[in-house]
CSV table of C-alpha atoms and ligand atoms in Angstrom, one decimal:
chain,number,residue,atom,x,y,z
A,1,MET,CA,0.0,0.0,0.0
A,2,ILE,CA,1.3,3.5,-1.0
A,3,ASN,CA,0.3,6.2,1.4
A,4,VAL,CA,-0.5,9.5,-0.4
A,5,LEU,CA,-1.3,12.6,1.6
A,6,PHE,CA,-3.5,15.2,-0.1
A,7,ALA,CA,-2.2,18.5,1.3
A,8,ALA,CA,-4.2,21.4,-0.3
A,9,ARG,CA,-7.1,23.5,0.8
A,10,PRO,CA,-10.0,21.4,2.0
A,11,GLU,CA,-12.3,22.6,-0.8
A,12,ARG,CA,-9.9,21.1,-3.4
A,13,TRP,CA,-10.3,17.6,-1.8
A,14,THR,CA,-13.8,17.4,-3.2
A,15,THR,CA,-12.7,18.1,-6.7
A,16,TYR,CA,-9.6,15.9,-6.6
A,17,GLU,CA,-10.6,12.9,-4.6
A,18,ALA,CA,-12.4,11.0,-7.3
A,19,PRO,CA,-10.1,11.8,-10.2
A,20,LEU,CA,-7.0,10.9,-8.2
A,21,HIS,CA,-8.6,7.5,-7.2
A,22,ASP,CA,-9.4,6.9,-10.9
A,23,ALA,CA,-5.9,7.8,-12.0
A,24,PHE,CA,-4.3,5.6,-9.4
A,25,ARG,CA,-6.5,2.7,-10.4
A,26,ALA,CA,-5.8,3.2,-14.1
A,27,ALA,CA,-2.0,3.2,-13.3
A,28,GLY,CA,-2.3,0.0,-11.3
A,29,LEU,CA,-1.3,1.7,-8.1
A,30,ASN,CA,-2.5,0.4,-4.7
A,31,VAL,CA,-2.9,3.8,-2.9
A,32,ASP,CA,-4.3,4.8,0.4
A,33,LEU,CA,-5.2,8.5,-0.3
A,34,ARG,CA,-6.1,10.7,2.6
A,35,THR,CA,-6.0,14.3,3.9
A,36,ASP,CA,-4.5,13.1,7.2
A,37,PHE,CA,-1.8,10.6,8.1
A,38,ALA,CA,0.8,10.2,10.7
A,39,PRO,CA,3.6,12.2,9.0
A,40,ASP,CA,6.2,9.4,9.2
A,41,SER,CA,3.9,7.0,7.3
A,42,VAL,CA,3.5,9.2,4.2
A,43,ASP,CA,5.1,8.1,0.9
A,44,TYR,CA,4.1,11.0,-1.3
A,45,ILE,CA,2.5,14.4,-0.8
A,46,VAL,CA,0.1,15.9,-3.3
A,47,TYR,CA,0.7,19.6,-2.6
A,48,ALA,CA,-0.6,23.1,-3.0
A,49,PRO,CA,1.4,25.9,-1.4
A,50,ASN,CA,-1.6,27.7,-0.1
A,51,GLY,CA,-2.7,24.8,2.0
A,52,PRO,CA,-1.9,24.2,5.7
A,53,LEU,CA,1.3,22.1,5.3
A,54,GLN,CA,4.4,24.3,5.5
A,55,ASN,CA,6.8,22.1,7.6
A,56,PHE,CA,8.0,19.0,5.7
A,57,THR,CA,10.4,18.0,8.5
A,58,PRO,CA,8.2,15.2,10.0
A,59,TYR,CA,7.6,13.6,6.6
A,60,THR,CA,10.7,11.4,7.0
A,61,ARG,CA,9.6,8.6,4.6
A,62,CYS,CA,8.2,10.9,1.9
A,63,LYS,CA,9.8,10.2,-1.5
A,64,ALA,CA,8.5,13.2,-3.3
A,65,VAL,CA,6.3,16.3,-3.0
A,66,LEU,CA,4.1,16.5,-6.1
A,67,GLY,CA,2.8,20.0,-6.7
A,68,LEU,CA,-0.6,20.8,-8.1
A,69,TRP,CA,0.5,24.2,-9.4
A,70,ALA,CA,2.8,25.2,-12.2
A,71,GLY,CA,4.3,28.1,-10.2
A,72,VAL,CA,6.4,27.1,-7.2
A,73,GLU,CA,7.7,30.4,-5.9
A,74,ASP,CA,5.9,29.8,-2.6
A,75,VAL,CA,7.5,26.5,-1.8
A,76,VAL,CA,10.8,26.4,-3.6
A,77,THR,CA,12.6,28.2,-0.9
A,78,ASN,CA,11.0,26.3,2.0
A,79,PRO,CA,14.1,25.2,4.0
A,80,THR,CA,12.2,22.2,5.5
A,81,LEU,CA,11.6,20.7,2.1
A,82,THR,CA,14.5,18.2,1.4
A,83,GLN,CA,12.5,15.8,-0.8
A,84,PRO,CA,12.4,16.0,-4.6
A,85,LEU,CA,9.8,18.6,-5.7
A,86,ALA,CA,7.8,18.2,-8.9
A,87,ARG,CA,5.6,21.0,-10.3
A,88,MET,CA,2.5,20.6,-12.4
A,89,VAL,CA,2.7,20.3,-16.2
A,90,ASP,CA,-0.9,19.4,-17.1
A,91,HIS,CA,-2.4,19.1,-20.6
A,92,GLY,CA,-5.6,20.7,-19.4
A,93,LEU,CA,-3.9,23.6,-17.8
A,94,THR,CA,-1.8,24.2,-20.9
A,95,GLN,CA,-4.9,24.0,-23.1
A,96,GLY,CA,-6.6,26.6,-20.9
A,97,MET,CA,-3.6,28.9,-21.2
A,98,ARG,CA,-3.5,28.6,-25.0
A,99,GLU,CA,-7.1,29.6,-25.2
A,100,TRP,CA,-6.9,32.5,-22.7
A,101,VAL,CA,-3.8,33.9,-24.4
A,102,ALA,CA,-5.1,33.5,-27.9
A,103,GLY,CA,-8.3,35.2,-26.9
A,104,HIS,CA,-6.6,38.3,-25.3
A,105,VAL,CA,-4.1,38.6,-28.2
A,106,LEU,CA,-6.9,38.5,-30.7
A,107,ARG,CA,-8.9,41.1,-28.7
A,108,HIS,CA,-6.0,43.6,-29.1
A,109,HIS,CA,-5.0,42.5,-32.6
A,110,LEU,CA,-8.5,42.9,-33.9
A,111,GLY,CA,-9.3,46.1,-31.9
A,112,MET,CA,-12.5,44.4,-30.6
A,113,ASP,CA,-13.0,47.0,-27.9
A,114,GLN,CA,-13.9,49.6,-30.4
A,115,HIS,CA,-17.0,47.7,-31.4
A,116,ILE,CA,-17.8,46.2,-28.1
A,117,HIS,CA,-17.7,49.6,-26.3
A,118,GLY,CA,-18.5,51.8,-29.2
A,119,GLN,CA,-22.2,51.2,-29.9
A,120,ASP,CA,-22.8,54.9,-30.5
A,121,GLY,CA,-24.2,55.1,-34.1
A,122,GLN,CA,-20.7,55.7,-35.6
A,123,TRP,CA,-19.9,53.4,-38.5
A,124,ARG,CA,-16.2,52.7,-37.8
A,125,SER,CA,-14.8,50.8,-40.7
A,126,HIS,CA,-11.2,50.4,-39.6
A,127,ILE,CA,-10.0,47.1,-41.0
A,128,PRO,CA,-7.4,45.4,-38.7
A,129,PRO,CA,-4.2,44.1,-40.3
A,130,LEU,CA,-3.7,40.4,-40.7
A,131,ALA,CA,-1.9,38.5,-38.0
A,132,LYS,CA,1.2,38.2,-40.2
A,133,ASN,CA,1.7,42.0,-39.7
A,134,ARG,CA,1.4,41.9,-35.9
A,135,PRO,CA,4.6,40.6,-34.2
A,136,VAL,CA,4.0,39.0,-30.9
A,137,THR,CA,6.7,38.2,-28.3
A,138,ILE,CA,6.3,35.7,-25.5
A,139,LEU,CA,8.7,35.9,-22.5
A,140,GLY,CA,9.1,32.4,-21.3
A,141,LEU,CA,9.2,29.3,-23.6
A,142,GLY,CA,8.4,26.6,-21.1
A,143,ALA,CA,5.4,24.3,-21.0
A,144,LEU,CA,2.9,27.2,-21.3
A,145,GLY,CA,4.9,29.8,-23.2
A,146,ARG,CA,5.9,27.3,-25.9
A,147,ALA,CA,2.3,26.1,-26.3
A,148,CYS,CA,1.0,29.6,-26.6
A,149,ALA,CA,3.8,30.5,-29.1
A,150,GLU,CA,2.8,27.6,-31.3
A,151,THR,CA,-0.9,28.4,-31.0
A,152,LEU,CA,-0.3,32.1,-32.0
A,153,ALA,CA,2.1,31.1,-34.8
A,154,SER,CA,-0.6,28.7,-36.2
A,155,LEU,CA,-2.9,31.7,-36.4
A,156,GLY,CA,-0.3,33.5,-38.5
A,157,PHE,CA,1.3,35.8,-36.0
A,158,PRO,CA,5.1,36.2,-36.3
A,159,VAL,CA,6.1,35.0,-32.9
A,160,THR,CA,9.4,35.6,-31.0
A,161,GLY,CA,10.0,33.8,-27.8
A,162,TRP,CA,12.6,34.4,-25.1
A,163,SER,CA,13.9,32.0,-22.5
A,164,ARG,CA,16.9,31.5,-20.2
A,165,SER,CA,18.5,28.7,-22.3
A,166,ALA,CA,18.8,28.5,-26.1
A,167,LYS,CA,15.8,26.9,-28.0
A,168,ASP,CA,15.0,25.7,-31.5
A,169,ILE,CA,11.3,25.7,-32.0
A,170,PRO,CA,10.0,25.4,-35.6
A,171,GLY,CA,8.2,28.5,-36.7
A,172,ILE,CA,9.2,30.6,-33.7
A,173,THR,CA,12.1,33.1,-33.5
A,174,CYS,CA,13.9,32.0,-30.4
A,175,LEU,CA,16.1,34.4,-28.4
A,176,HIS,CA,17.6,33.8,-25.0
A,177,GLY,CA,19.5,35.3,-22.1
A,178,THR,CA,20.1,38.9,-21.1
A,179,ASP,CA,21.5,39.8,-24.6
A,180,GLY,CA,18.3,38.5,-26.4
A,181,LEU,CA,15.8,40.4,-24.2
A,182,GLY,CA,16.2,43.9,-25.9
A,183,SER,CA,15.6,42.3,-29.4
A,184,ALA,CA,12.7,40.3,-28.2
A,185,LEU,CA,11.0,43.4,-26.8
A,186,SER,CA,11.9,45.7,-29.7
A,187,THR,CA,9.4,44.0,-32.1
A,188,ALA,CA,6.7,43.2,-29.7
A,189,GLN,CA,3.5,44.9,-30.7
A,190,ILE,CA,1.9,42.5,-28.3
A,191,LEU,CA,3.9,41.1,-25.4
A,192,VAL,CA,2.9,38.0,-23.3
A,193,LEU,CA,4.6,37.2,-20.0
A,194,LEU,CA,4.8,33.5,-19.2
A,195,LEU,CA,7.9,33.6,-17.0
A,196,PRO,CA,8.0,32.1,-13.4
A,197,ASN,CA,8.5,34.4,-10.4
A,198,THR,CA,12.1,34.1,-9.4
A,199,PRO,CA,14.8,36.5,-8.2
A,200,ALA,CA,16.0,36.8,-11.8
A,201,THR,CA,12.7,37.6,-13.3
A,202,GLU,CA,11.3,40.1,-10.7
A,203,ASN,CA,10.6,43.5,-12.3
A,204,ILE,CA,11.8,42.2,-15.7
A,205,LEU,CA,9.4,44.7,-17.1
A,206,ASN,CA,10.6,48.0,-15.7
A,207,ALA,CA,11.1,51.6,-16.9
A,208,ASP,CA,14.1,50.6,-19.1
A,209,THR,CA,12.6,47.4,-20.6
A,210,LEU,CA,9.2,49.0,-21.2
A,211,ALA,CA,11.1,51.7,-23.2
A,212,ASP,CA,12.4,48.9,-25.5
A,213,LEU,CA,8.9,48.1,-26.7
A,214,PRO,CA,7.5,49.7,-29.8
A,215,LYS,CA,5.3,52.7,-28.8
A,216,GLY,CA,1.7,51.6,-28.3
A,217,ALA,CA,2.5,48.0,-27.5
A,218,CYS,CA,-0.1,45.9,-25.5
A,219,ILE,CA,1.0,43.8,-22.6
A,220,ILE,CA,-0.7,40.6,-21.5
A,221,ASN,CA,0.5,39.1,-18.1
A,222,PRO,CA,-0.8,35.7,-17.1
A,223,GLY,CA,2.6,34.9,-15.6
A,224,ARG,CA,3.1,36.4,-12.1
A,225,GLY,CA,2.6,39.9,-10.7
A,226,PRO,CA,6.2,40.6,-9.6
A,227,LEU,CA,7.4,40.3,-13.2
A,228,ILE,CA,6.2,43.9,-13.6
A,229,ASP,CA,7.3,47.1,-11.9
A,230,ASP,CA,3.8,48.4,-11.4
A,231,ASP,CA,4.7,52.1,-11.1
A,232,ALA,CA,6.8,51.9,-14.3
A,233,LEU,CA,3.8,50.2,-16.1
A,234,LEU,CA,1.4,52.9,-14.9
A,235,ALA,CA,3.8,55.6,-16.1
A,236,ALA,CA,4.2,53.9,-19.5
A,237,LEU,CA,0.4,53.6,-19.8
A,238,ASP,CA,0.0,57.3,-19.1
A,239,THR,CA,2.5,58.3,-21.8
A,240,GLY,CA,1.0,55.9,-24.3
A,241,GLN,CA,4.2,53.9,-24.6
A,242,VAL,CA,2.0,51.0,-23.6
A,243,ALA,CA,-1.5,51.2,-25.1
A,244,HIS,CA,-3.1,48.6,-22.9
A,245,ALA,CA,-2.3,46.0,-20.2
A,246,THR,CA,-4.3,42.9,-19.6
A,247,LEU,CA,-3.2,41.6,-16.2
A,248,ASP,CA,-4.3,38.4,-14.6
A,249,VAL,CA,-1.8,38.2,-11.8
A,250,PHE,CA,-0.6,40.7,-9.2
A,251,ARG,CA,1.8,41.2,-6.3
A,252,VAL,CA,-1.1,41.1,-3.9
A,253,GLU,CA,-4.1,38.9,-4.7
A,254,PRO,CA,-7.0,39.6,-4.7
A,255,LEU,CA,-5.9,43.0,-6.1
A,256,PRO,CA,-6.9,45.6,-3.5
A,257,PRO,CA,-10.0,47.7,-4.5
A,258,GLU,CA,-8.0,50.9,-4.2
A,259,HIS,CA,-5.2,49.8,-6.6
A,260,PRO,CA,-4.9,52.1,-9.6
A,261,TYR,CA,-5.1,49.2,-12.0
A,262,TRP,CA,-8.8,48.8,-11.3
A,263,ALA,CA,-9.7,52.4,-12.4
A,264,HIS,CA,-7.2,52.8,-15.2
A,265,PRO,CA,-9.0,53.0,-18.6
A,266,ASN,CA,-6.3,51.1,-20.4
A,267,VAL,CA,-5.9,48.2,-18.0
A,268,THR,CA,-8.0,45.1,-17.9
A,269,VAL,CA,-7.9,43.2,-14.7
A,270,THR,CA,-8.8,39.5,-14.6
A,271,PRO,CA,-8.8,37.7,-11.3
A,272,HIS,CA,-6.0,35.0,-11.8
A,273,ILE,CA,-8.2,32.9,-14.0
A,274,ALA,CA,-6.0,32.6,-17.1
A,275,SER,CA,-5.8,28.8,-16.5
A,276,GLU,CA,-6.0,26.3,-13.8
A,277,THR,CA,-4.8,22.8,-13.1
A,278,ARG,CA,-7.6,20.5,-14.2
A,279,PRO,CA,-8.2,17.6,-11.8
A,280,GLU,CA,-9.0,15.0,-14.5
A,281,THR,CA,-5.8,15.5,-16.5
A,282,ALA,CA,-3.5,16.5,-13.5
A,283,SER,CA,-4.4,13.4,-11.6
A,284,ASN,CA,-2.9,11.3,-14.4
A,285,VAL,CA,0.4,13.3,-14.0
A,286,ILE,CA,0.4,12.7,-10.2
A,287,ALA,CA,-0.2,9.0,-10.8
A,288,GLU,CA,2.5,8.7,-13.4
A,289,ASN,CA,5.0,10.4,-11.0
A,290,ILE,CA,4.1,7.9,-8.2
A,291,ARG,CA,4.4,5.0,-10.6
A,292,ARG,CA,7.9,6.3,-11.6
A,293,GLY,CA,8.8,6.7,-7.9
A,294,GLU,CA,7.8,3.2,-7.1
A,295,ALA,CA,9.6,1.8,-10.2
A,296,GLY,CA,12.8,3.7,-9.3
A,297,GLU,CA,12.5,5.9,-12.4
A,298,SER,CA,13.2,9.6,-12.4
A,299,PHE,CA,10.3,12.0,-11.6
A,300,LEU,CA,8.7,14.2,-14.3
A,301,HIS,CA,8.8,18.0,-14.0
A,302,LEU,CA,11.3,18.3,-11.2
A,303,VAL,CA,11.9,21.8,-10.0
A,304,ASN,CA,15.4,23.2,-10.3
A,305,ARG,CA,15.7,24.5,-6.7
A,306,ASP,CA,18.7,26.7,-7.5
A,307,ALA,CA,17.0,28.4,-10.5
A,308,GLY,CA,13.7,28.7,-8.5
A,309,TYR,CA,11.4,27.1,-11.1
B,1,NDP,P1,8.2,26.5,-17.2
B,1,NDP,O1,9.1,26.4,-16.0
B,1,NDP,O2,7.9,25.3,-18.0
B,1,NDP,O3,8.8,27.6,-18.2
B,1,NDP,C1,9.4,28.8,-17.7
B,1,NDP,C2,10.0,29.5,-18.8
B,1,NDP,O4,10.6,30.7,-18.4
B,1,NDP,C3,11.2,28.7,-19.4
B,1,NDP,O5,11.2,28.9,-20.8
B,1,NDP,C4,12.4,29.4,-18.8
B,1,NDP,O6,13.6,29.3,-19.6
B,1,NDP,C5,12.0,30.8,-18.7
B,1,NDP,N1,12.8,31.5,-17.7
B,1,NDP,C6,12.9,31.3,-16.4
B,1,NDP,N2,13.7,32.1,-15.8
B,1,NDP,C7,14.2,32.9,-16.8
B,1,NDP,C8,15.1,34.0,-16.9
B,1,NDP,N3,15.7,34.4,-15.8
B,1,NDP,N4,15.4,34.6,-18.1
B,1,NDP,C9,14.8,34.1,-19.2
B,1,NDP,N5,13.9,33.1,-19.2
B,1,NDP,C10,13.6,32.5,-18.0
B,1,NDP,O7,6.9,27.2,-16.6
B,1,NDP,P2,5.4,27.1,-17.3
B,1,NDP,O8,5.5,27.5,-18.7
B,1,NDP,O9,4.7,25.8,-16.9
B,1,NDP,O10,4.7,28.3,-16.4
B,1,NDP,C11,5.1,29.6,-16.5
B,1,NDP,C12,4.5,30.4,-15.4
B,1,NDP,O11,3.1,30.6,-15.7
B,1,NDP,C13,4.4,29.7,-14.0
B,1,NDP,O12,5.6,29.8,-13.3
B,1,NDP,C14,3.3,30.5,-13.3
B,1,NDP,O13,3.9,31.6,-12.7
B,1,NDP,C15,2.4,31.0,-14.5
B,1,NDP,N6,1.1,30.4,-14.5
B,1,NDP,C16,0.0,31.2,-14.4
B,1,NDP,C17,-1.3,30.7,-14.4
B,1,NDP,C18,-2.5,31.6,-14.4
B,1,NDP,O14,-3.6,31.2,-14.3
B,1,NDP,N7,-2.3,32.9,-14.5
B,1,NDP,C19,-1.5,29.3,-14.5
B,1,NDP,C20,-0.3,28.5,-14.5
B,1,NDP,C21,0.9,29.0,-14.5
B,1,NDP,P3,14.3,27.8,-19.9
B,1,NDP,O15,13.3,27.2,-20.9
B,1,NDP,O16,15.6,28.2,-20.6
B,1,NDP,O17,14.3,27.1,-18.6
């Protein structure tokens, strides 16, 4: 019997219990899945950082902590965590992000707001350019950034992607490292942020890098709030250097009611809903990682603790 502790907020248990049982059964795993165990009897922890478990020290038998979230900034520096940490790469989450990013890119590309908000009897016949004339840049070419890059390229957008290490992705202009950032930004009529929150990415969009964008660029941030220097973005919105920002994530969530983003005419706030781990597909990823652990194989999606993602 493999003892698996589900350590997330109690309301998540109701959505995950059945899919996890189904996935363990399908993987041929004999699992006792519970929200409570004597810590020294736990073999694996299914984990969300906003749940009650913060001290991993008593989990002396635990072979791996299997995260339900793609972002790990709230657990990666936990000094009590000595076990391998895997993050979530889930087909359902990725598909949700493809759809959210494509929708918001198309909104700005097609100028949809003009017609949604402009029902005033004016016959505005401005024809948008084709996607091939609207360069898009994505910062981050990981599980989500790459999928979104490929989706946008399939719609005809010239897509540039930027990452830490060099990449070769058919149909995408791939740049990397500090030297590549200026070029990646310089063509970005629409900029999508899909970087993790790490010390190296904090405030990556600041007064200097915002000035590298073409005037009137749109920014879409489903990555993490600390990627953006908020004061610098507000200043760039006020000068028109940035035409619009669609922000899904913030330094403080929920975004406080008095935050200037709410009232700004050129900011769209969405409440961290770009995409979410989907229990049905994510449970298969958890089961596969437990199968691997039991077979002595390496875990999928291990976090690089030094890099912080
Ligand atoms: P990955 O870890 O797969 O990808 C991260 C990408 O960022 C990689 O391409 C990596 O480069 C790049 N990167 C990291 N650090 C740097 C750096 N210092 N300079 C340049 N590039 C860097 O993550 P995912 O794609 O799965 O997820 C990305 C983020 O999306 C998550 O961390 C999370 O914050 C956010 N997210 C938001 C959701 C929402 O609903 N709003 C939902 C899910 C995730 P390299 O490839 O070289 O390693």
